[in-house]
Coordinates of C-alpha atoms in Angstrom, one line a residue:
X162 CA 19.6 -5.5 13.9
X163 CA 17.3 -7.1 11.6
X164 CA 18.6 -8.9 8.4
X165 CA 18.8 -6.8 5.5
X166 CA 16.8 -9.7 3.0
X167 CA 14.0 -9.1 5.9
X168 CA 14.2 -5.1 5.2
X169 CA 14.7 -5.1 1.4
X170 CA 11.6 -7.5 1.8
X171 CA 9.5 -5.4 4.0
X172 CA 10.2 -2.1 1.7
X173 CA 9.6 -4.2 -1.3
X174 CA 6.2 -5.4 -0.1
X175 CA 4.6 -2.3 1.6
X176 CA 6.0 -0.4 -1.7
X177 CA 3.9 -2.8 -3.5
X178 CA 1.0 -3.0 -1.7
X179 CA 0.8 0.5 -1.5
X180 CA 1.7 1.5 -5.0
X181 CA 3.0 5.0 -5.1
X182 CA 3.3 5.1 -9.2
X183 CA -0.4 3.3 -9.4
X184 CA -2.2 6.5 -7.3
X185 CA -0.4 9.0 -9.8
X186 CA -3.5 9.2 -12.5
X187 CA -6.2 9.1 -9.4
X188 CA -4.5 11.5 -8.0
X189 CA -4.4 13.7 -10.9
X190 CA -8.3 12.8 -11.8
X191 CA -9.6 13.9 -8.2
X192 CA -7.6 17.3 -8.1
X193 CA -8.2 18.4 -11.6
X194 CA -8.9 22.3 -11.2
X195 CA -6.9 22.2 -7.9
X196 CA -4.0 24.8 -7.2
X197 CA -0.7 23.1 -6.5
X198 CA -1.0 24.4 -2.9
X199 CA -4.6 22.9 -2.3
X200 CA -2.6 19.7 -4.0
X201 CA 0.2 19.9 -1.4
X202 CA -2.7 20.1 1.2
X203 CA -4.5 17.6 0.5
X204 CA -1.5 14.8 -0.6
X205 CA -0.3 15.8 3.0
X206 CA -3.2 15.2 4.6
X207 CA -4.1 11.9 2.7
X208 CA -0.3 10.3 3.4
X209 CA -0.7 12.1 7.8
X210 CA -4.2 9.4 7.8
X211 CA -3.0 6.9 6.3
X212 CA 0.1 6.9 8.7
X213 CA -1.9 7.0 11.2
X214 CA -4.1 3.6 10.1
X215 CA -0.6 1.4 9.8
X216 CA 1.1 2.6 12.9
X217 CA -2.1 1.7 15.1
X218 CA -2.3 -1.8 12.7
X219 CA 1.0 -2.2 12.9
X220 CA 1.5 -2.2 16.8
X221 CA -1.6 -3.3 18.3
X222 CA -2.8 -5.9 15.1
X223 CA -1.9 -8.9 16.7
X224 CA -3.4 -7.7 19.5
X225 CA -6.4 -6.9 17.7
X226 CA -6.3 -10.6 16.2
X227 CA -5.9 -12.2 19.4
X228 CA -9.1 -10.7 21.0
X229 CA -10.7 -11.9 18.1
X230 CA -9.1 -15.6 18.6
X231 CA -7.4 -15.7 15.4
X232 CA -3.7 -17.1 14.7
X233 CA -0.8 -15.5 12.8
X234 CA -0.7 -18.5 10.5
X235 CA -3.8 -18.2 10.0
X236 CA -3.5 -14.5 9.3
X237 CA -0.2 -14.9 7.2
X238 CA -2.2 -17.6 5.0
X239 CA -5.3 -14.8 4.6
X240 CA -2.8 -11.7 4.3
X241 CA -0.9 -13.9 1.4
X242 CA -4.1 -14.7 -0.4
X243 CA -5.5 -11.0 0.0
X244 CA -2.2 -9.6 -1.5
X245 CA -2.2 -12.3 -4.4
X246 CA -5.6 -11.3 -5.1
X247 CA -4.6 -7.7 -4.7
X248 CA -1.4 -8.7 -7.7
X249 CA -4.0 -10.3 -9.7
X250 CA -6.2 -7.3 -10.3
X251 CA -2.9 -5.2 -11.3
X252 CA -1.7 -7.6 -13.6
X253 CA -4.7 -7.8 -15.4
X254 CA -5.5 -3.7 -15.1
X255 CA -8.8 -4.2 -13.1
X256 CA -6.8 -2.4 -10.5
X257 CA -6.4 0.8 -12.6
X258 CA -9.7 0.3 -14.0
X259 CA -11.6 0.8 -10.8
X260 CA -9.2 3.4 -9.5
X261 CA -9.9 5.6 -12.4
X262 CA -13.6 4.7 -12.7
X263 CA -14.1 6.8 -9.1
X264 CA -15.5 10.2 -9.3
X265 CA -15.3 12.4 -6.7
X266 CA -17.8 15.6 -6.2
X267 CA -16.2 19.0 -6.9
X268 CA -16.3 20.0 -3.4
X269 CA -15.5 17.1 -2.1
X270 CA -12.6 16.9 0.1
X271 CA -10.3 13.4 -1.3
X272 CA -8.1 12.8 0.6
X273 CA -9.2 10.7 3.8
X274 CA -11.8 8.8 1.1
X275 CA -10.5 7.5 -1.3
X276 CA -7.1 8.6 -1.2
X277 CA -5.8 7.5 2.2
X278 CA -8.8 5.0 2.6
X279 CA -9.0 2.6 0.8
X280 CA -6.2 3.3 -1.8
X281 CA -3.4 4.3 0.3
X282 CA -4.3 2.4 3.4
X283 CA -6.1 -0.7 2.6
X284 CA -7.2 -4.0 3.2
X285 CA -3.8 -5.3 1.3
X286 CA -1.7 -2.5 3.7
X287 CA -3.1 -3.3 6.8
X288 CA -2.6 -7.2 6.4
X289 CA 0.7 -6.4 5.0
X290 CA 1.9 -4.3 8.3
X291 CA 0.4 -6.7 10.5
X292 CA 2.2 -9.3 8.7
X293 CA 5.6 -7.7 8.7
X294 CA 5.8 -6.6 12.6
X295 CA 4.8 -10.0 13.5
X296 CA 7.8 -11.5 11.4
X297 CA 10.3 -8.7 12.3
X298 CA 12.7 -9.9 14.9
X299 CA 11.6 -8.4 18.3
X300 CA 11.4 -4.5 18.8
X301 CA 14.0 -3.6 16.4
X302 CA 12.8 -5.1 13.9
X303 CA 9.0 -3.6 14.6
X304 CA 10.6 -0.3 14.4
X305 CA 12.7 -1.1 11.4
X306 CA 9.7 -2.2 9.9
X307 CA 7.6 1.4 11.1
X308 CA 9.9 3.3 9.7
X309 CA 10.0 1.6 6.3
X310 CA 6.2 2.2 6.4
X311 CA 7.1 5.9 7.0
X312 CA 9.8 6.0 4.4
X313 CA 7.2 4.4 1.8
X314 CA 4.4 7.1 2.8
X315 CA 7.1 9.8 2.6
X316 CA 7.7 8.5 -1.5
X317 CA 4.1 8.2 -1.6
X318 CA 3.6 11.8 -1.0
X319 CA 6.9 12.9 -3.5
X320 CA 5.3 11.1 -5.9
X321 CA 1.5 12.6 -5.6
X322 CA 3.3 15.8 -5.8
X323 CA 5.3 14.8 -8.4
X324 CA 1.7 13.7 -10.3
X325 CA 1.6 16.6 -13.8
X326 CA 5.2 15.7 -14.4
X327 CA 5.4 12.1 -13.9
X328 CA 1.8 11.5 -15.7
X329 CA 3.6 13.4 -18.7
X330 CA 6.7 11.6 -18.2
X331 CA 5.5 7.8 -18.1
X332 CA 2.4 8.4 -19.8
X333 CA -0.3 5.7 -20.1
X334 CA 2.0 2.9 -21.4
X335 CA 4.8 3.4 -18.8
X336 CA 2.4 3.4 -16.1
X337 CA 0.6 0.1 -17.0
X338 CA 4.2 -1.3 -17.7
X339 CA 5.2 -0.3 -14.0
X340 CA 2.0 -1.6 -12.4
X341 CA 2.4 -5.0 -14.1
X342 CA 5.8 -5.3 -12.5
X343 CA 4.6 -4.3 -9.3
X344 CA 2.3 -6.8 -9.6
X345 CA 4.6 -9.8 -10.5
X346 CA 6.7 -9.0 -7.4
X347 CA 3.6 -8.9 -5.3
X348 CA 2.8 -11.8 -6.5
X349 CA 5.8 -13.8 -6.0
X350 CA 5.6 -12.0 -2.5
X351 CA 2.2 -13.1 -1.2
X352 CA 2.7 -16.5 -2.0
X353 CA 5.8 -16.7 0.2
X354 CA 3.0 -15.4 2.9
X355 CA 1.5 -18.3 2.4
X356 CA 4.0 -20.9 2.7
X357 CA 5.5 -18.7 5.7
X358 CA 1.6 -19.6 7.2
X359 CA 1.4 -23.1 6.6
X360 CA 4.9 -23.6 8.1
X361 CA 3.8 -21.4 11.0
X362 CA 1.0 -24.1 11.5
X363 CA 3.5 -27.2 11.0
X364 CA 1.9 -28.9 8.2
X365 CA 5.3 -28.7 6.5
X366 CA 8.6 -28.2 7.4

């Protein structure tokens, strides 16, 4: 069984990353109008994609990295820098700021873009899985680490349905509040990446 500081870890980061509080107002802004069913629909549908995108990353990404010849240090060091950069941008609100700046056309159907891609599923999710199923301890720990994915997704989608209440309930403030933290603990997180990468290279000890 893997350790539980790896699991807490895992759920901590891919929580992060992923940011169920942070997709509340997008949510909200790209299904005003919407009927709570069509809402159900489409959060379903959105949280089914992205699913999809970080089990294939998740079990074939190193793989995928070693056809293109690169090294899990290597990609540890990149993941860690993505995900700091990824903490920077939600502790300064440039996050929030370009989630809420996207329109989206009336009949436009959300939730493969932007919702599952790139919000749900990103750059900082994908590096993140990758990340996690190649420090997991052999299969169980790949699995363990899949189904924290799924259990984060699963919240994901409670909390998009969840969006009129919870927008009310945190409001503006408590939202921003939330994200900052989130981003701290990101933060703190991807730089462990990268010390887990240089190690993983033997520069240091």
């Amino acid at each position: 069984m893997p350790e539980t500081a790896f699991l807490i870890t895992a759920f901590a980061t891919l929580f992060v990353v992923i940011d169920p509080p942070g997709l509340v107002p997008l949510f909200i802004a790209l299904t005003q109008g919407m009927t709570p069913e069509h809402r159900r629909r489409l959060a379903l549908r959105a949280c089914l994609i992205a699913t999809g995108l970080l089990l294939l990353f998740g079990l074939a990404g190193e793989s995928i990295l070693a056809f293109v010849g690169i090294t899990m240090p290597a990609f540890r060091i990149a993941g860690g820098i993505l995900l700091f950069l990824t903490a920077l941008d939600m502790l300064f609100e440039r996050r929030t700021q370009r989630r809420e700046g996207q329109k989206t056309d009336p009949d436009h159907d959300p939730s493969v873009f932007p919702l599952a891609i790139p919000l749900i599923a990103g750059p900082g999710a994908i590096a993140t899985m990758i990340l996690l199923v190649g420090e997991s301890p052999g299969w169980p720990g790949t699995f363990a680490v899949l189904g924290l994915m799924a259990l984060v997704l699963a919240t994901t989608f409670l909390f998009l349905l969840a969006s009129p209440p919870l927008e009310r309930l945190l409001g503006r403030t408590g939202t921003i509040v939330i994200t900052r933290l989130l981003g701290m603990l990101l933060a703190a997180l991807s730089v462990q990446f990268v010390i887990d990468g240089i190690k993983g290279t033997g520069l240091i000890g």
